[in-house]
Coordinates of C-alpha atoms in Angstrom, one line a residue:
M18 CA 105.3 95.3 124.3
T19 CA 102.8 98.1 124.0
K20 CA 103.9 100.8 121.5
H21 CA 103.3 104.5 121.9
V22 CA 100.1 105.7 120.4
E23 CA 98.2 109.1 120.4
H24 CA 94.6 109.4 121.5
Q25 CA 92.3 112.1 120.3
S26 CA 88.5 112.5 120.4
G27 CA 85.7 114.9 119.7
L28 CA 85.1 117.9 117.4
D29 CA 87.7 120.0 119.3
A30 CA 90.4 117.7 117.9
L31 CA 89.1 118.1 114.3
A32 CA 91.4 119.9 111.8
P33 CA 89.5 120.7 108.6
Y34 CA 91.0 119.1 105.4
V35 CA 93.1 121.5 103.5
P36 CA 93.1 120.7 99.7
G37 CA 95.8 121.5 97.3
T38 CA 96.0 125.2 96.3
P39 CA 93.8 125.8 93.2
I40 CA 95.6 127.0 90.0
E41 CA 93.2 130.0 89.8
Q42 CA 94.2 131.2 93.3
V43 CA 97.9 131.2 92.5
Q44 CA 97.2 133.0 89.2
R45 CA 95.3 135.7 91.1
Q46 CA 97.8 136.0 94.0
Y47 CA 100.9 136.2 91.9
G48 CA 99.6 137.6 88.6
L49 CA 100.6 134.5 86.7
E50 CA 99.0 133.0 83.7
D51 CA 101.0 129.7 83.3
V52 CA 100.7 127.7 86.5
I53 CA 101.1 123.9 86.9
K54 CA 99.6 122.0 89.8
L55 CA 101.6 119.0 91.2
A56 CA 99.9 119.0 94.6
S57 CA 96.8 116.8 94.4
N58 CA 98.0 113.7 92.6
E59 CA 95.8 114.3 89.6
N60 CA 96.3 112.5 86.3
P61 CA 98.4 114.6 83.9
L62 CA 96.9 112.9 80.9
G63 CA 93.5 114.3 81.7
P64 CA 90.3 112.1 82.0
S65 CA 89.6 108.9 80.2
P66 CA 88.4 109.7 76.6
R67 CA 85.7 107.1 76.8
A68 CA 84.5 108.7 80.1
L69 CA 84.4 112.1 78.4
E70 CA 82.3 110.8 75.6
A71 CA 79.9 109.1 78.0
I72 CA 79.5 112.4 79.9
R73 CA 78.7 114.3 76.7
D74 CA 76.1 111.7 75.9
A75 CA 74.5 111.9 79.3
L76 CA 74.2 115.7 79.4
P77 CA 70.7 115.9 77.9
K78 CA 69.5 113.8 80.9
L79 CA 70.5 116.3 83.6
N80 CA 66.9 117.2 84.3
L81 CA 66.5 113.7 85.8
Y82 CA 67.7 112.4 89.1
P83 CA 70.3 109.7 88.8
D84 CA 69.7 106.0 89.6
G85 CA 70.0 105.9 93.4
E86 CA 71.2 102.3 93.3
S87 CA 73.8 103.0 90.6
Y88 CA 72.7 99.7 89.1
N89 CA 74.7 99.9 85.8
L90 CA 77.9 101.1 87.5
R91 CA 77.8 98.6 90.3
H92 CA 77.3 95.7 87.8
A93 CA 80.1 97.1 85.5
L94 CA 82.4 97.2 88.6
A95 CA 81.3 93.7 89.6
D96 CA 82.3 92.4 86.1
F97 CA 85.6 94.3 86.2
L98 CA 86.5 93.0 89.7
E99 CA 85.0 89.5 89.2
V100 CA 82.8 89.8 92.3
E101 CA 79.0 89.8 92.8
P102 CA 77.1 93.1 92.3
D103 CA 75.9 93.0 95.9
H104 CA 79.6 93.0 97.0
V105 CA 80.0 96.5 95.5
T106 CA 78.9 100.0 96.7
V107 CA 79.7 103.3 95.2
G108 CA 80.0 106.8 96.7
N109 CA 80.8 110.5 96.2
G110 CA 84.5 109.8 96.0
A111 CA 86.4 107.6 98.4
D112 CA 85.9 110.4 100.9
G113 CA 82.2 109.9 100.7
I114 CA 82.6 106.2 101.5
I115 CA 84.9 107.0 104.4
M116 CA 82.2 109.3 105.8
Q117 CA 79.5 106.7 105.3
T118 CA 81.7 104.1 107.0
C119 CA 82.2 106.3 110.0
M120 CA 78.5 107.2 110.2
A121 CA 77.5 103.5 110.0
Y122 CA 80.0 102.0 112.4
L123 CA 81.0 104.6 115.0
D124 CA 79.6 106.2 118.1
E125 CA 81.0 108.0 121.1
D126 CA 82.1 104.7 122.7
S127 CA 84.1 103.6 119.6
E128 CA 87.8 103.7 118.8
V129 CA 89.4 104.0 115.3
V130 CA 93.0 103.0 114.7
V131 CA 95.0 104.8 112.0
S132 CA 98.6 105.5 111.3
R133 CA 100.3 108.9 111.8
S134 CA 101.1 110.6 108.5
S135 CA 98.3 109.0 106.7
F136 CA 95.1 110.2 104.9
P137 CA 93.6 112.9 107.1
V138 CA 90.0 112.3 106.1
Y139 CA 89.9 109.2 108.4
D140 CA 90.7 111.6 111.3
I141 CA 88.0 114.1 110.3
Y142 CA 85.0 111.7 110.2
T143 CA 86.2 109.9 113.3
H144 CA 86.1 113.2 115.1
V145 CA 82.7 114.1 113.5
M146 CA 81.3 110.9 115.0
R147 CA 82.9 111.8 118.4
A148 CA 84.8 108.5 118.4
E149 CA 88.3 108.2 119.8
L150 CA 91.1 108.3 117.3
V151 CA 94.1 106.2 118.1
K152 CA 97.2 107.0 116.0
T153 CA 100.2 104.7 115.8
P154 CA 103.7 105.7 114.6
L155 CA 105.2 105.1 111.2
K156 CA 107.9 102.5 110.6
N157 CA 110.4 103.4 107.9
Y158 CA 107.9 105.9 106.5
G159 CA 105.3 103.1 106.1
L160 CA 102.5 101.8 108.2
D161 CA 103.5 99.8 111.2
L162 CA 100.8 97.0 111.2
D163 CA 102.2 95.4 114.3
A164 CA 101.7 98.7 116.2
M165 CA 98.2 99.0 114.7
A166 CA 97.3 95.5 115.9
D167 CA 98.8 96.3 119.3
A168 CA 96.5 99.4 119.6
M169 CA 93.3 97.5 119.1
T170 CA 91.0 97.1 122.1
P171 CA 87.5 95.8 122.7
R172 CA 86.3 99.4 121.8
T173 CA 88.0 99.4 118.4
K174 CA 85.4 99.4 115.6
V175 CA 87.4 100.3 112.5
V176 CA 91.0 100.4 111.4
F177 CA 92.0 102.2 108.2
V178 CA 95.0 100.7 106.3
C179 CA 96.0 103.2 103.6
N180 CA 98.0 101.0 101.1
P181 CA 99.9 102.6 99.3
N182 CA 100.0 105.2 102.0
N183 CA 99.2 108.8 101.3
P184 CA 101.4 110.9 101.7
T185 CA 104.5 108.6 102.0
G186 CA 103.8 106.5 98.9
T187 CA 105.0 103.3 100.7
I188 CA 103.2 100.0 100.8
V189 CA 102.8 97.2 103.4
T190 CA 103.5 93.8 101.9
A191 CA 101.3 90.8 101.4
D192 CA 103.2 89.0 104.2
E193 CA 102.7 91.9 106.6
V194 CA 99.0 92.1 105.8
A195 CA 98.6 88.3 106.3
A196 CA 100.3 88.4 109.7
F197 CA 98.2 91.5 110.6
M198 CA 94.9 89.8 109.7
T199 CA 95.6 86.9 112.0
R200 CA 95.6 89.4 114.9
V201 CA 92.4 91.3 113.9
P202 CA 89.4 90.4 116.1
D203 CA 86.1 89.8 114.5
H204 CA 84.5 93.0 115.9
V205 CA 87.0 95.2 114.0
L206 CA 86.3 96.3 110.4
V207 CA 89.5 96.5 108.4
V208 CA 89.2 99.1 105.6
F209 CA 92.0 98.7 103.0
D210 CA 92.2 102.1 101.2
E211 CA 93.7 101.3 97.9
A212 CA 93.3 104.6 96.0
Y213 CA 96.6 104.1 94.2
Y214 CA 96.7 100.3 93.8
E215 CA 96.7 100.4 90.0
L216 CA 100.0 102.3 90.1
V217 CA 101.9 99.8 92.3
D218 CA 104.9 98.1 90.7
S219 CA 105.7 95.5 93.3
D220 CA 105.1 91.7 93.5
A221 CA 105.0 92.1 97.3
Y222 CA 101.7 94.1 97.2
P223 CA 98.8 92.3 98.8
R224 CA 95.7 91.1 96.9
T225 CA 93.2 92.1 99.5
L226 CA 90.1 91.2 97.4
R227 CA 90.8 87.6 98.3
Y228 CA 89.6 88.3 101.8
V229 CA 86.3 89.4 100.4
R230 CA 86.1 86.4 98.1
E231 CA 86.9 84.1 100.9
G232 CA 84.0 85.5 102.9
R233 CA 85.9 87.4 105.6
P234 CA 83.1 89.2 107.4
N235 CA 85.1 92.2 108.6
V236 CA 87.0 93.5 105.5
M237 CA 86.3 96.2 103.1
V238 CA 88.5 97.3 100.1
M239 CA 88.1 100.9 98.9
R240 CA 89.2 102.3 95.5
T241 CA 88.7 105.3 93.3
F242 CA 88.3 106.6 89.8
S243 CA 90.1 109.8 90.7
K244 CA 93.7 108.8 89.9
V245 CA 94.4 106.3 87.2
F246 CA 91.2 107.1 85.3
G247 CA 91.6 110.9 85.6
L248 CA 88.1 111.5 87.0
A249 CA 88.9 113.4 90.3
G250 CA 86.5 116.2 89.3
I251 CA 83.4 114.0 89.2
R252 CA 84.0 112.4 92.7
L253 CA 83.6 108.7 92.2
G254 CA 84.8 106.0 94.6
Y255 CA 83.8 102.4 95.3
A256 CA 84.1 99.7 98.0
I257 CA 84.1 96.0 97.9
G258 CA 82.9 93.8 100.8
L259 CA 80.4 91.2 101.9
P260 CA 76.7 92.4 101.6
E261 CA 76.4 92.4 105.4
V262 CA 79.5 94.7 105.7
L263 CA 78.2 97.1 103.1
A264 CA 74.5 97.1 104.3
P265 CA 75.1 99.6 107.1
I266 CA 77.1 101.9 104.8
N267 CA 74.3 101.8 102.2
R268 CA 71.7 102.7 104.8
V269 CA 73.3 106.0 105.8
K270 CA 74.3 107.2 102.3
E271 CA 72.6 110.2 100.6
P272 CA 69.7 109.2 98.3
F273 CA 71.7 110.3 95.2
A274 CA 75.3 110.1 96.4
V275 CA 76.7 109.4 92.9
N276 CA 75.5 111.8 90.2
L277 CA 74.3 110.9 86.7
L278 CA 77.5 112.0 84.9
A279 CA 79.7 110.2 87.4
Q280 CA 77.8 106.9 86.9
A281 CA 78.0 107.2 83.1
A282 CA 81.7 108.1 83.2
G283 CA 82.5 105.3 85.6
V284 CA 81.0 102.6 83.3
A285 CA 82.8 104.0 80.3
A286 CA 86.1 104.4 82.1
L287 CA 86.2 100.7 83.1
Q288 CA 86.1 99.8 79.3
D289 CA 89.0 102.2 78.5
T290 CA 91.8 99.7 78.9
D291 CA 94.1 101.7 76.5
F292 CA 93.9 104.7 78.7
L293 CA 94.4 102.7 81.9
R294 CA 97.6 101.2 80.4
Q295 CA 98.8 104.6 79.3
S296 CA 98.2 106.1 82.7
V297 CA 100.1 103.4 84.5
A298 CA 103.0 103.4 82.0
T299 CA 103.3 107.2 82.1
T300 CA 103.4 107.2 85.9
W301 CA 106.0 104.5 86.2
R302 CA 108.3 106.2 83.6
E303 CA 108.0 109.6 85.1
R304 CA 108.3 108.3 88.6
R305 CA 111.6 106.8 87.8
F306 CA 112.7 110.0 86.0
L307 CA 111.8 112.2 89.0
C308 CA 113.4 109.9 91.5
S309 CA 116.7 110.1 89.6
Q310 CA 116.6 113.8 89.2
F311 CA 115.8 114.5 92.9
E312 CA 118.7 112.3 93.9
E313 CA 121.0 114.3 91.6
L314 CA 119.8 117.4 93.4
G315 CA 120.9 115.8 96.7
L316 CA 117.4 115.3 98.0
E317 CA 116.2 112.2 99.9
V318 CA 113.2 110.6 98.2
I319 CA 111.0 108.0 99.9
P320 CA 110.5 105.1 97.4
S321 CA 107.0 105.5 96.0
Q322 CA 104.4 103.1 94.6
T323 CA 102.0 105.9 93.7
N324 CA 101.7 108.9 91.4
F325 CA 103.5 111.2 93.9
M326 CA 106.8 111.4 95.6
L327 CA 107.6 112.4 99.2
V328 CA 110.8 114.5 99.1
E329 CA 112.8 115.7 102.1
V330 CA 114.0 119.3 101.7
G331 CA 114.7 120.2 105.3
P332 CA 113.4 122.8 107.8
N333 CA 113.0 125.4 105.0
A334 CA 110.2 123.3 103.4
P335 CA 107.5 126.0 103.8
E336 CA 109.8 128.6 102.3
I337 CA 110.7 126.3 99.4
Q338 CA 107.0 125.6 98.8
Q339 CA 106.2 129.3 98.7
A340 CA 109.1 130.1 96.4
L341 CA 107.8 127.4 94.0
L342 CA 104.3 129.0 94.1
R343 CA 105.8 132.3 93.0
R344 CA 107.2 130.5 90.0
G345 CA 103.9 129.0 89.1
V346 CA 104.5 125.5 90.5
I347 CA 102.1 124.2 93.1
I348 CA 103.3 121.3 95.3
R349 CA 102.0 120.0 98.7
P350 CA 103.6 121.0 102.0
C351 CA 103.4 118.1 104.6
A352 CA 103.4 119.8 108.0
C353 CA 99.7 118.8 108.2
Y354 CA 100.8 115.2 107.8
D355 CA 103.4 115.5 110.7
L356 CA 106.2 115.6 108.1
P357 CA 107.2 119.3 108.3
H358 CA 110.6 118.8 106.5
F359 CA 109.0 117.1 103.4
L360 CA 107.1 118.1 100.3
R361 CA 104.7 115.8 98.4
I362 CA 105.1 116.2 94.7
T363 CA 102.7 114.7 92.1
V364 CA 104.3 112.8 89.2
G365 CA 103.3 115.0 86.2
S366 CA 103.9 114.9 82.5
R367 CA 107.5 115.1 81.3
E368 CA 107.0 118.8 80.5
Q369 CA 105.5 119.5 83.9
N370 CA 108.3 117.5 85.7
E371 CA 111.0 119.3 83.8
R372 CA 109.5 122.7 84.7
L373 CA 109.3 121.6 88.4
L374 CA 112.9 120.5 88.4
S375 CA 114.1 123.7 86.8
A376 CA 112.2 125.8 89.4
L377 CA 113.3 123.6 92.3
E378 CA 117.0 123.8 91.2
E379 CA 116.7 127.6 91.0
V380 CA 115.1 127.8 94.5
L381 CA 117.6 125.5 96.1
S382 CA 120.6 127.3 94.7

């Protein structure tokens, strides 16, 4: 049975990406000094200490252009992931790789399949390339891979599978992905966006790199240094795929897409296993804490496998978000994700989380 999908195309359908409100803007607007930001899923521990040290060491070289091939970083990633270096490409954040993928694979005769209430950057660059965007509905606040498979046509060039999904925090399981992959035709590139994969605490999560290792010619896995390594500010993402999958993407990238500091920081961060473990442990602990506290406040929380929580607060969500802003707490409204009754709240440090809960309890009362 064909399931309902939405079709959009062209620049007229493009809605610009709206980032989380900057701390400085809230300070200016409300005359506040002490503001916390729990809107953009940033790491509350800060950046990897080894990455910081590598950045300091690289500063005297800022008069030089970076290595356009990112040789050291790609080889470090290859060792880390246990793949060949030519199976890895890097970009100016995962967003940059999404842009390059759309530039390389799409034209006006193409279709892209995505889920509703998923990462909006897929939509943006699909529209930039004037391809047709096909959106399928959610199922239990997660991606409906059956609906996404049903939506594919001979014109479909790319499907983006955000897993865990942003903004819902849900995952599709290994069994669901395996069944989905049997239905994907060879002409469709499946992009698994795994920006939060290090933070997943579920045995059911798929190991998608196996498709690359097995030689699947239409799979790419995308990850980032922004979350668990705390390097959102330097914009560093990477993708894994067969060389023939990555070749078109590499042809369209900027000559120096990854800057010198980002390359140095990325190599060092991969060696900072202590920080990686601490980031994961902190997220898991504080995620459980927040979930229990939201439930005590009578709020529905979508079970999350990320460093954020999707919380249903009802039709007054915009007013609640603004009231929290006036109290110096920045969280993410979700109307732009087709979830107008929800707020997306980053898992912060215990101090940040307790301040959020205190402000939220005050607003709700």
